[in-house]
Amino acid sequence: MLQSLASNSCVRLIQSHKSTWYFASLVLGYILYLIFGAVVFSSVELPYEDLLRQELRTIKKQFLQENECLSEERLELFLKKALEASNYGVSILNNASANWNWDFTSALFFASTVLSTTGYGHTAPLSDGGKAFCIIYSVIGIPFTLLFLTAVVQRIMVFSTRRPIMYIHTHWGLSKPLVAIVHATLLALLAVSCFFLIPAAIFSALEENWNFLESFYFCFISLSTIGLGDYVPGEAVNQRFRELYKVGITVYLILGLIVMLVVLETFCELQQLKQLRKMFYLKKEKPQDRLAILEHDHLSFTTMSKRATAHTEDKTHPFVSVSTLVSPNDDPMIQ
């Protein structure tokens, strides 16, 4: 008997806090996913990092042996300066000296990566004035970009998603959730083809050292605004039409980001995903429940007020009231 009561109370407790338990499971799942990613990346990349370190040590040792007049300390100082300059996008190599990082087209490309929060990191401001302006420019520009993208996506959604779904649902008589799922799938396939597969093939042809996988990797890292910066187009030596190429990449990034937001918004409007999201949200009070709570509070307040009034009258009149005495002439028994 006690076990059944305990189990029933546990079930009632879980059902009454179902959203909280779902949210706790969501947090736990996210933490486990982070740990899973760390384990996989570490196991895959750590051997390659160790191999690269060994190769660099071997090359450095061989270079010092061939150049005995150069001390290891001076070589370390030189490499440190070269690596610091490379972090700012400046290279000391002869074949890379022709490319400038702060001409107009390169600065336009940098501004687009800042406002879209992609941030490849291959180029960074060198001066204190440039760093200060970058902060002010980002503080104003990032919310402005969000407003711009929101307005553009809202207008595109009307013609790309809502009207087609409603037209097919109304004229063909198909189920609206089914039409929405099929439409979202087709839209995602079209976006992957036009902004991932085709651009990856183009980049693999224009960039000498990129294969198709590396080009596709760049497209995904860029349009998802991850922006690792290990692959940046237009940085090759003697790149043909480099200025026009940089402008085209800037336009591609802006259009691709808009398309990705349209696809995400289309999937977010699916009824199934809405129900899934509601599992982890706090439940809002319904108007009927709120009205019932207000009526209950009003009734309780009225009852307490009446009790307080009656209690006050009892204190004011402590004696019980009796009927008024009648005169002997008015008493029928005496008469």
mmCIF file of C-alpha atoms in Angstrom:
data_model
loop_
_atom_site.group_PDB
_atom_site.id
_atom_site.type_symbol
_atom_site.label_atom_id
_atom_site.label_comp_id
_atom_site.label_asym_id
_atom_site.label_seq_id
_atom_site.Cartn_x
_atom_site.Cartn_y
_atom_site.Cartn_z
ATOM 1 C CA MET A 1 0.000 0.000 0.000
ATOM 2 C CA LEU A 2 2.777 2.429 0.920
ATOM 3 C CA GLN A 3 4.728 1.509 -2.203
ATOM 4 C CA SER A 4 1.727 2.197 -4.443
ATOM 5 C CA LEU A 5 1.130 5.540 -2.734
ATOM 6 C CA ALA A 6 4.797 6.457 -3.135
ATOM 7 C CA SER A 7 4.798 5.487 -6.800
ATOM 8 C CA ASN A 8 1.615 7.461 -7.427
ATOM 9 C CA SER A 9 3.059 10.523 -5.720
ATOM 10 C CA CYS A 10 6.260 10.241 -7.803
ATOM 11 C CA VAL A 11 4.223 9.992 -11.000
ATOM 12 C CA ARG A 12 2.169 13.037 -10.023
ATOM 13 C CA LEU A 13 5.351 14.946 -9.176
ATOM 14 C CA ILE A 14 6.909 14.132 -12.554
ATOM 15 C CA GLN A 15 3.754 15.032 -14.469
ATOM 16 C CA SER A 16 3.329 18.315 -12.631
ATOM 17 C CA HIS A 17 6.942 19.332 -13.452
ATOM 18 C CA LYS A 18 7.164 17.720 -16.887
ATOM 19 C CA SER A 19 8.606 20.814 -18.567
ATOM 20 C CA THR A 20 11.346 21.075 -15.946
ATOM 21 C CA TRP A 21 12.363 17.455 -16.436
ATOM 22 C CA TYR A 22 12.435 17.913 -20.202
ATOM 23 C CA PHE A 23 14.618 20.979 -19.809
ATOM 24 C CA ALA A 24 16.992 19.148 -17.453
ATOM 25 C CA SER A 25 17.307 16.309 -19.962
ATOM 26 C CA LEU A 26 17.981 18.891 -22.698
ATOM 27 C CA VAL A 27 20.808 20.467 -20.671
ATOM 28 C CA LEU A 28 22.279 17.051 -19.887
ATOM 29 C CA GLY A 29 22.072 16.025 -23.550
ATOM 30 C CA TYR A 30 23.834 19.234 -24.628
ATOM 31 C CA ILE A 31 26.659 18.679 -22.131
ATOM 32 C CA LEU A 32 27.076 15.083 -23.299
ATOM 33 C CA TYR A 33 27.134 16.272 -26.922
ATOM 34 C CA LEU A 34 29.901 18.752 -26.076
ATOM 35 C CA ILE A 35 31.918 16.001 -24.390
ATOM 36 C CA PHE A 36 31.334 13.689 -27.348
ATOM 37 C CA GLY A 37 32.637 16.335 -29.757
ATOM 38 C CA ALA A 38 35.706 16.975 -27.610
ATOM 39 C CA VAL A 39 36.526 13.252 -27.461
ATOM 40 C CA VAL A 40 36.170 12.781 -31.231
ATOM 41 C CA PHE A 41 38.167 15.901 -32.157
ATOM 42 C CA SER A 42 40.911 15.030 -29.701
ATOM 43 C CA SER A 43 41.225 11.441 -30.893
ATOM 44 C CA VAL A 44 41.229 12.450 -34.584
ATOM 45 C CA GLU A 45 43.374 15.605 -34.551
ATOM 46 C CA LEU A 46 45.885 14.940 -31.783
ATOM 47 C CA PRO A 47 47.999 12.430 -33.788
ATOM 48 C CA TYR A 48 48.218 14.857 -36.719
ATOM 49 C CA GLU A 49 49.271 17.672 -34.382
ATOM 50 C CA ASP A 50 51.994 15.483 -32.864
ATOM 51 C CA LEU A 51 53.245 14.499 -36.320
ATOM 52 C CA LEU A 52 53.394 18.150 -37.431
ATOM 53 C CA ARG A 53 55.308 19.115 -34.280
ATOM 54 C CA GLN A 54 57.881 16.406 -34.938
ATOM 55 C CA GLU A 55 58.311 17.533 -38.552
ATOM 56 C CA LEU A 56 58.838 21.146 -37.482
ATOM 57 C CA ARG A 57 61.432 20.129 -34.867
ATOM 58 C CA THR A 58 63.261 18.067 -37.487
ATOM 59 C CA ILE A 59 63.275 20.933 -40.014
ATOM 60 C CA LYS A 60 64.427 23.402 -37.391
ATOM 61 C CA LYS A 61 67.251 21.127 -36.224
ATOM 62 C CA GLN A 62 68.390 20.497 -39.786
ATOM 63 C CA PHE A 63 68.319 24.234 -40.582
ATOM 64 C CA LEU A 64 70.489 25.052 -37.545
ATOM 65 C CA GLN A 65 72.961 22.339 -38.494
ATOM 66 C CA GLU A 66 73.271 23.731 -42.018
ATOM 67 C CA ASN A 67 73.622 27.307 -40.748
ATOM 68 C CA GLU A 68 75.961 27.117 -37.767
ATOM 69 C CA CYS A 69 76.509 30.875 -37.742
ATOM 70 C CA LEU A 70 72.892 31.410 -36.720
ATOM 71 C CA SER A 71 72.048 30.790 -33.082
ATOM 72 C CA GLU A 72 68.833 29.146 -31.978
ATOM 73 C CA GLU A 73 67.826 32.233 -29.960
ATOM 74 C CA ARG A 74 68.008 34.537 -32.986
ATOM 75 C CA LEU A 75 66.065 32.035 -35.066
ATOM 76 C CA GLU A 76 63.377 31.819 -32.360
ATOM 77 C CA LEU A 77 63.107 35.621 -32.268
ATOM 78 C CA PHE A 78 62.790 35.823 -36.041
ATOM 79 C CA LEU A 79 60.131 33.104 -36.174
ATOM 80 C CA LYS A 80 58.212 34.784 -33.364
ATOM 81 C CA LYS A 81 58.061 38.076 -35.265
ATOM 82 C CA ALA A 82 57.068 36.296 -38.464
ATOM 83 C CA LEU A 83 54.266 34.372 -36.752
ATOM 84 C CA GLU A 84 52.937 37.515 -35.052
ATOM 85 C CA ALA A 85 52.797 39.261 -38.419
ATOM 86 C CA SER A 86 51.129 36.229 -39.962
ATOM 87 C CA ASN A 87 48.389 36.402 -37.325
ATOM 88 C CA TYR A 88 47.561 39.874 -38.665
ATOM 89 C CA GLY A 89 47.525 38.644 -42.256
ATOM 90 C CA VAL A 90 51.006 39.937 -43.147
ATOM 91 C CA SER A 91 53.462 37.501 -44.697
ATOM 92 C CA ILE A 92 57.212 37.944 -45.277
ATOM 93 C CA LEU A 93 57.290 35.553 -48.202
ATOM 94 C CA ASN A 94 58.295 37.091 -51.522
ATOM 95 C CA ASN A 95 55.414 35.489 -53.417
ATOM 96 C CA ALA A 96 52.857 36.869 -50.941
ATOM 97 C CA SER A 97 54.048 40.476 -50.853
ATOM 98 C CA ALA A 98 51.866 41.475 -53.821
ATOM 99 C CA ASN A 99 48.582 40.893 -51.939
ATOM 100 C CA TRP A 100 47.454 43.739 -49.720
ATOM 101 C CA ASN A 101 45.035 43.072 -46.859
ATOM 102 C CA TRP A 102 43.590 46.567 -46.589
ATOM 103 C CA ASP A 103 42.782 47.650 -50.098
ATOM 104 C CA PHE A 104 39.129 48.542 -50.692
ATOM 105 C CA THR A 105 37.867 45.116 -51.769
ATOM 106 C CA SER A 106 39.732 43.321 -48.956
ATOM 107 C CA ALA A 107 38.395 45.857 -46.433
ATOM 108 C CA LEU A 108 34.883 45.326 -47.824
ATOM 109 C CA PHE A 109 35.274 41.587 -47.386
ATOM 110 C CA PHE A 110 36.553 42.130 -43.825
ATOM 111 C CA ALA A 111 33.599 44.408 -42.995
ATOM 112 C CA SER A 112 31.132 41.774 -44.227
ATOM 113 C CA THR A 113 32.760 39.098 -42.058
ATOM 114 C CA VAL A 114 32.590 41.405 -39.025
ATOM 115 C CA LEU A 115 28.933 42.359 -39.463
ATOM 116 C CA SER A 116 27.860 38.778 -40.177
ATOM 117 C CA THR A 117 29.912 37.588 -37.149
ATOM 118 C CA THR A 118 31.719 35.096 -39.386
ATOM 119 C CA GLY A 119 35.141 36.481 -38.509
ATOM 120 C CA TYR A 120 37.697 34.350 -40.323
ATOM 121 C CA GLY A 121 40.551 35.847 -38.315
ATOM 122 C CA HIS A 122 42.973 35.839 -41.237
ATOM 123 C CA THR A 123 43.017 39.653 -41.144
ATOM 124 C CA ALA A 124 42.833 41.867 -38.071
ATOM 125 C CA PRO A 125 43.314 45.590 -37.408
ATOM 126 C CA LEU A 126 46.939 46.523 -36.789
ATOM 127 C CA SER A 127 46.583 49.986 -35.263
ATOM 128 C CA ASP A 128 44.899 51.067 -32.052
ATOM 129 C CA GLY A 129 42.613 53.357 -34.030
ATOM 130 C CA GLY A 130 41.554 50.463 -36.232
ATOM 131 C CA LYS A 131 40.805 48.290 -33.208
ATOM 132 C CA ALA A 132 38.768 51.052 -31.542
ATOM 133 C CA PHE A 133 36.826 51.715 -34.746
ATOM 134 C CA CYS A 134 36.191 47.971 -35.149
ATOM 135 C CA ILE A 135 34.558 47.894 -31.703
ATOM 136 C CA ILE A 136 32.318 50.898 -32.416
ATOM 137 C CA TYR A 137 31.542 49.674 -35.931
ATOM 138 C CA SER A 138 30.538 46.227 -34.607
ATOM 139 C CA VAL A 139 28.414 47.574 -31.742
ATOM 140 C CA ILE A 140 26.316 49.558 -34.211
ATOM 141 C CA GLY A 141 26.626 47.280 -37.218
ATOM 142 C CA ILE A 142 25.771 43.878 -35.752
ATOM 143 C CA PRO A 143 22.297 44.912 -34.451
ATOM 144 C CA PHE A 144 21.788 46.792 -37.728
ATOM 145 C CA THR A 145 22.665 43.605 -39.629
ATOM 146 C CA LEU A 146 20.251 41.568 -37.503
ATOM 147 C CA LEU A 147 17.482 44.086 -38.211
ATOM 148 C CA PHE A 148 18.286 44.027 -41.924
ATOM 149 C CA LEU A 149 18.357 40.224 -42.107
ATOM 150 C CA THR A 150 15.142 39.911 -40.097
ATOM 151 C CA ALA A 151 13.293 42.317 -42.408
ATOM 152 C CA VAL A 152 14.600 40.614 -45.548
ATOM 153 C CA VAL A 153 13.817 37.100 -44.283
ATOM 154 C CA GLN A 154 10.305 38.149 -43.203
ATOM 155 C CA ARG A 155 9.526 39.439 -46.694
ATOM 156 C CA ILE A 156 11.038 36.429 -48.441
ATOM 157 C CA MET A 157 9.134 33.999 -46.197
ATOM 158 C CA VAL A 158 5.818 35.361 -47.458
ATOM 159 C CA PHE A 159 6.596 34.461 -51.073
ATOM 160 C CA SER A 160 8.839 31.429 -50.572
ATOM 161 C CA THR A 161 6.990 29.545 -47.834
ATOM 162 C CA ARG A 162 3.663 30.831 -46.549
ATOM 163 C CA ARG A 163 1.878 31.597 -49.827
ATOM 164 C CA PRO A 164 2.980 28.395 -51.640
ATOM 165 C CA ILE A 165 1.941 26.213 -48.698
ATOM 166 C CA MET A 166 -1.426 27.942 -48.388
ATOM 167 C CA TYR A 167 -2.022 27.767 -52.157
ATOM 168 C CA ILE A 168 -1.342 24.014 -52.339
ATOM 169 C CA HIS A 169 -3.382 23.386 -49.194
ATOM 170 C CA THR A 170 -6.344 25.383 -50.502
ATOM 171 C CA HIS A 171 -6.421 24.351 -54.171
ATOM 172 C CA TRP A 172 -5.172 20.774 -53.928
ATOM 173 C CA GLY A 173 -6.820 19.872 -50.635
ATOM 174 C CA LEU A 174 -3.662 18.347 -49.156
ATOM 175 C CA SER A 175 -2.877 18.337 -45.457
ATOM 176 C CA LYS A 176 -1.147 21.535 -44.418
ATOM 177 C CA PRO A 177 1.455 19.864 -42.126
ATOM 178 C CA LEU A 178 2.334 17.400 -44.902
ATOM 179 C CA VAL A 179 2.683 20.185 -47.461
ATOM 180 C CA ALA A 180 4.884 22.144 -45.036
ATOM 181 C CA ILE A 181 7.225 19.179 -44.499
ATOM 182 C CA VAL A 182 7.590 18.473 -48.213
ATOM 183 C CA HIS A 183 8.107 22.171 -48.971
ATOM 184 C CA ALA A 184 10.779 22.540 -46.257
ATOM 185 C CA THR A 185 12.628 19.457 -47.546
ATOM 186 C CA LEU A 186 12.610 20.691 -51.153
ATOM 187 C CA LEU A 187 13.700 24.167 -50.068
ATOM 188 C CA ALA A 188 16.598 22.714 -48.069
ATOM 189 C CA LEU A 189 17.726 20.576 -51.009
ATOM 190 C CA LEU A 190 17.576 23.605 -53.323
ATOM 191 C CA ALA A 191 19.605 25.702 -50.872
ATOM 192 C CA VAL A 192 22.243 22.964 -50.467
ATOM 193 C CA SER A 193 22.555 22.634 -54.232
ATOM 194 C CA CYS A 194 22.752 26.358 -55.016
ATOM 195 C CA PHE A 195 24.840 27.539 -52.064
ATOM 196 C CA PHE A 196 26.970 24.510 -51.151
ATOM 197 C CA LEU A 197 27.457 22.042 -53.988
ATOM 198 C CA ILE A 198 27.693 24.437 -56.937
ATOM 199 C CA PRO A 199 29.863 27.028 -55.109
ATOM 200 C CA ALA A 200 32.105 24.221 -53.832
ATOM 201 C CA ALA A 201 32.689 23.080 -57.406
ATOM 202 C CA ILE A 202 33.444 26.677 -58.430
ATOM 203 C CA PHE A 203 35.865 27.248 -55.539
ATOM 204 C CA SER A 204 37.672 23.973 -56.214
ATOM 205 C CA ALA A 205 38.215 25.153 -59.792
ATOM 206 C CA LEU A 206 39.331 28.695 -58.899
ATOM 207 C CA GLU A 207 41.512 27.847 -55.901
ATOM 208 C CA GLU A 208 44.578 25.863 -56.880
ATOM 209 C CA ASN A 209 45.146 24.084 -53.575
ATOM 210 C CA TRP A 210 41.511 23.299 -52.737
ATOM 211 C CA ASN A 211 39.754 20.058 -53.529
ATOM 212 C CA PHE A 212 35.983 19.637 -53.521
ATOM 213 C CA LEU A 213 35.825 18.576 -49.851
ATOM 214 C CA GLU A 214 37.857 21.578 -48.724
ATOM 215 C CA SER A 215 35.682 23.892 -50.825
ATOM 216 C CA PHE A 216 32.486 22.412 -49.415
ATOM 217 C CA TYR A 217 34.005 22.709 -45.934
ATOM 218 C CA PHE A 218 34.654 26.426 -46.552
ATOM 219 C CA CYS A 219 31.066 26.982 -47.733
ATOM 220 C CA PHE A 220 29.599 25.308 -44.661
ATOM 221 C CA ILE A 221 31.947 27.009 -42.177
ATOM 222 C CA SER A 222 31.205 30.381 -43.754
ATOM 223 C CA LEU A 223 27.410 30.206 -44.124
ATOM 224 C CA SER A 224 27.016 28.756 -40.638
ATOM 225 C CA THR A 225 29.019 31.816 -39.386
ATOM 226 C CA ILE A 226 31.579 29.572 -37.679
ATOM 227 C CA GLY A 227 34.409 31.169 -39.648
ATOM 228 C CA LEU A 228 37.491 29.255 -38.543
ATOM 229 C CA GLY A 229 39.709 31.062 -41.049
ATOM 230 C CA ASP A 230 41.792 28.082 -42.108
ATOM 231 C CA TYR A 231 40.426 28.437 -45.662
ATOM 232 C CA VAL A 232 39.952 31.919 -47.102
ATOM 233 C CA PRO A 233 39.422 32.372 -50.856
ATOM 234 C CA GLY A 234 41.276 34.952 -52.878
ATOM 235 C CA GLU A 235 44.495 34.718 -50.886
ATOM 236 C CA ALA A 236 46.480 32.674 -53.386
ATOM 237 C CA VAL A 237 49.601 34.070 -55.031
ATOM 238 C CA ASN A 238 48.914 36.004 -58.238
ATOM 239 C CA GLN A 239 45.158 35.512 -57.946
ATOM 240 C CA ARG A 240 43.508 36.605 -61.185
ATOM 241 C CA PHE A 241 40.849 39.328 -60.885
ATOM 242 C CA ARG A 242 41.370 39.380 -57.124
ATOM 243 C CA GLU A 243 39.318 42.539 -56.516
ATOM 244 C CA LEU A 244 36.313 41.283 -58.457
ATOM 245 C CA TYR A 245 36.721 37.876 -56.817
ATOM 246 C CA LYS A 246 36.577 39.417 -53.332
ATOM 247 C CA VAL A 247 33.426 41.393 -54.168
ATOM 248 C CA GLY A 248 31.779 38.235 -55.514
ATOM 249 C CA ILE A 249 32.641 36.320 -52.337
ATOM 250 C CA THR A 250 31.159 39.143 -50.226
ATOM 251 C CA VAL A 251 27.891 39.009 -52.183
ATOM 252 C CA TYR A 252 27.865 35.202 -51.920
ATOM 253 C CA LEU A 253 28.263 35.317 -48.127
ATOM 254 C CA ILE A 254 25.418 37.829 -47.663
ATOM 255 C CA LEU A 255 23.010 36.017 -49.985
ATOM 256 C CA GLY A 256 23.947 32.629 -48.543
ATOM 257 C CA LEU A 257 23.342 33.832 -45.005
ATOM 258 C CA ILE A 258 19.894 35.137 -45.987
ATOM 259 C CA VAL A 259 19.007 31.817 -47.631
ATOM 260 C CA MET A 260 20.169 29.848 -44.590
ATOM 261 C CA LEU A 261 17.962 31.978 -42.340
ATOM 262 C CA VAL A 262 14.984 31.461 -44.658
ATOM 263 C CA VAL A 263 15.479 27.685 -44.547
ATOM 264 C CA LEU A 264 15.830 27.681 -40.757
ATOM 265 C CA GLU A 265 12.723 29.833 -40.344
ATOM 266 C CA THR A 266 10.810 27.502 -42.670
ATOM 267 C CA PHE A 267 11.716 24.502 -40.541
ATOM 268 C CA CYS A 268 10.916 26.400 -37.336
ATOM 269 C CA GLU A 269 7.366 26.997 -38.585
ATOM 270 C CA LEU A 270 6.703 23.251 -38.908
ATOM 271 C CA GLN A 271 4.007 22.105 -36.513
ATOM 272 C CA GLN A 272 6.078 19.144 -35.335
ATOM 273 C CA LEU A 273 9.035 21.337 -34.387
ATOM 274 C CA LYS A 274 6.744 23.799 -32.628
ATOM 275 C CA GLN A 275 5.382 20.991 -30.462
ATOM 276 C CA LEU A 276 8.934 19.786 -29.803
ATOM 277 C CA ARG A 277 10.028 23.247 -28.675
ATOM 278 C CA LYS A 278 7.039 23.601 -26.364
ATOM 279 C CA MET A 279 8.243 20.548 -24.423
ATOM 280 C CA PHE A 280 11.203 22.570 -23.110
ATOM 281 C CA TYR A 281 9.484 25.922 -22.581
ATOM 282 C CA LEU A 282 7.784 27.187 -19.456
ATOM 283 C CA LYS A 283 4.043 26.924 -19.737
ATOM 284 C CA LYS A 284 2.181 30.221 -19.919
ATOM 285 C CA GLU A 285 -0.900 30.839 -17.824
ATOM 286 C CA LYS A 286 -4.067 30.574 -19.881
ATOM 287 C CA PRO A 287 -6.570 33.466 -19.685
ATOM 288 C CA GLN A 288 -9.199 31.149 -18.169
ATOM 289 C CA ASP A 289 -6.796 30.033 -15.446
ATOM 290 C CA ARG A 290 -5.805 33.612 -14.742
ATOM 291 C CA LEU A 291 -9.479 34.660 -14.529
ATOM 292 C CA ALA A 292 -10.226 31.769 -12.173
ATOM 293 C CA ILE A 293 -7.297 32.791 -9.968
ATOM 294 C CA LEU A 294 -8.528 36.387 -9.865
ATOM 295 C CA GLU A 295 -12.090 35.293 -9.029
ATOM 296 C CA HIS A 296 -10.810 32.991 -6.303
ATOM 297 C CA ASP A 297 -8.708 35.805 -4.826
ATOM 298 C CA HIS A 298 -11.679 38.200 -5.000
ATOM 299 C CA LEU A 299 -13.956 35.662 -3.308
ATOM 300 C CA SER A 300 -11.406 35.014 -0.594
ATOM 301 C CA PHE A 301 -10.936 38.733 -0.021
ATOM 302 C CA THR A 302 -14.718 39.304 0.160
ATOM 303 C CA THR A 303 -15.168 36.455 2.636
ATOM 304 C CA MET A 304 -12.382 37.727 4.843
ATOM 305 C CA SER A 305 -13.829 41.240 4.725
ATOM 306 C CA LYS A 306 -17.256 39.994 5.823
ATOM 307 C CA ARG A 307 -15.727 38.019 8.647
ATOM 308 C CA ALA A 308 -13.741 41.014 9.789
ATOM 309 C CA THR A 309 -16.856 43.225 9.680
ATOM 310 C CA ALA A 310 -18.900 40.721 11.698
ATOM 311 C CA HIS A 311 -16.103 40.403 14.220
ATOM 312 C CA THR A 312 -15.997 44.198 14.609
ATOM 313 C CA GLU A 313 -19.769 44.419 15.153
ATOM 314 C CA ASP A 314 -19.583 41.703 17.810
ATOM 315 C CA LYS A 315 -17.008 43.730 19.660
ATOM 316 C CA THR A 316 -19.132 46.893 19.370
ATOM 317 C CA HIS A 317 -22.341 45.167 20.685
ATOM 318 C CA PRO A 318 -21.263 42.589 23.242
ATOM 319 C CA PHE A 319 -24.751 41.902 24.556
ATOM 320 C CA VAL A 320 -27.329 39.909 22.695
ATOM 321 C CA SER A 321 -30.199 42.062 21.496
ATOM 322 C CA VAL A 322 -33.614 41.123 22.823
ATOM 323 C CA SER A 323 -37.046 42.087 21.696
ATOM 324 C CA THR A 324 -38.503 45.342 22.989
ATOM 325 C CA LEU A 325 -40.611 45.053 26.152
ATOM 326 C CA VAL A 326 -44.293 45.499 25.603
ATOM 327 C CA SER A 327 -46.659 47.316 27.882
ATOM 328 C CA PRO A 328 -49.304 45.406 29.866
ATOM 329 C CA ASN A 329 -52.008 46.951 27.781
ATOM 330 C CA ASP A 330 -50.477 45.509 24.641
ATOM 331 C CA ASP A 331 -50.103 41.998 26.054
ATOM 332 C CA PRO A 332 -53.029 39.853 24.927
ATOM 333 C CA MET A 333 -52.643 37.436 27.856
ATOM 334 C CA ILE A 334 -53.133 40.263 30.364
ATOM 335 C CA GLN A 335 -56.050 41.560 28.411
#
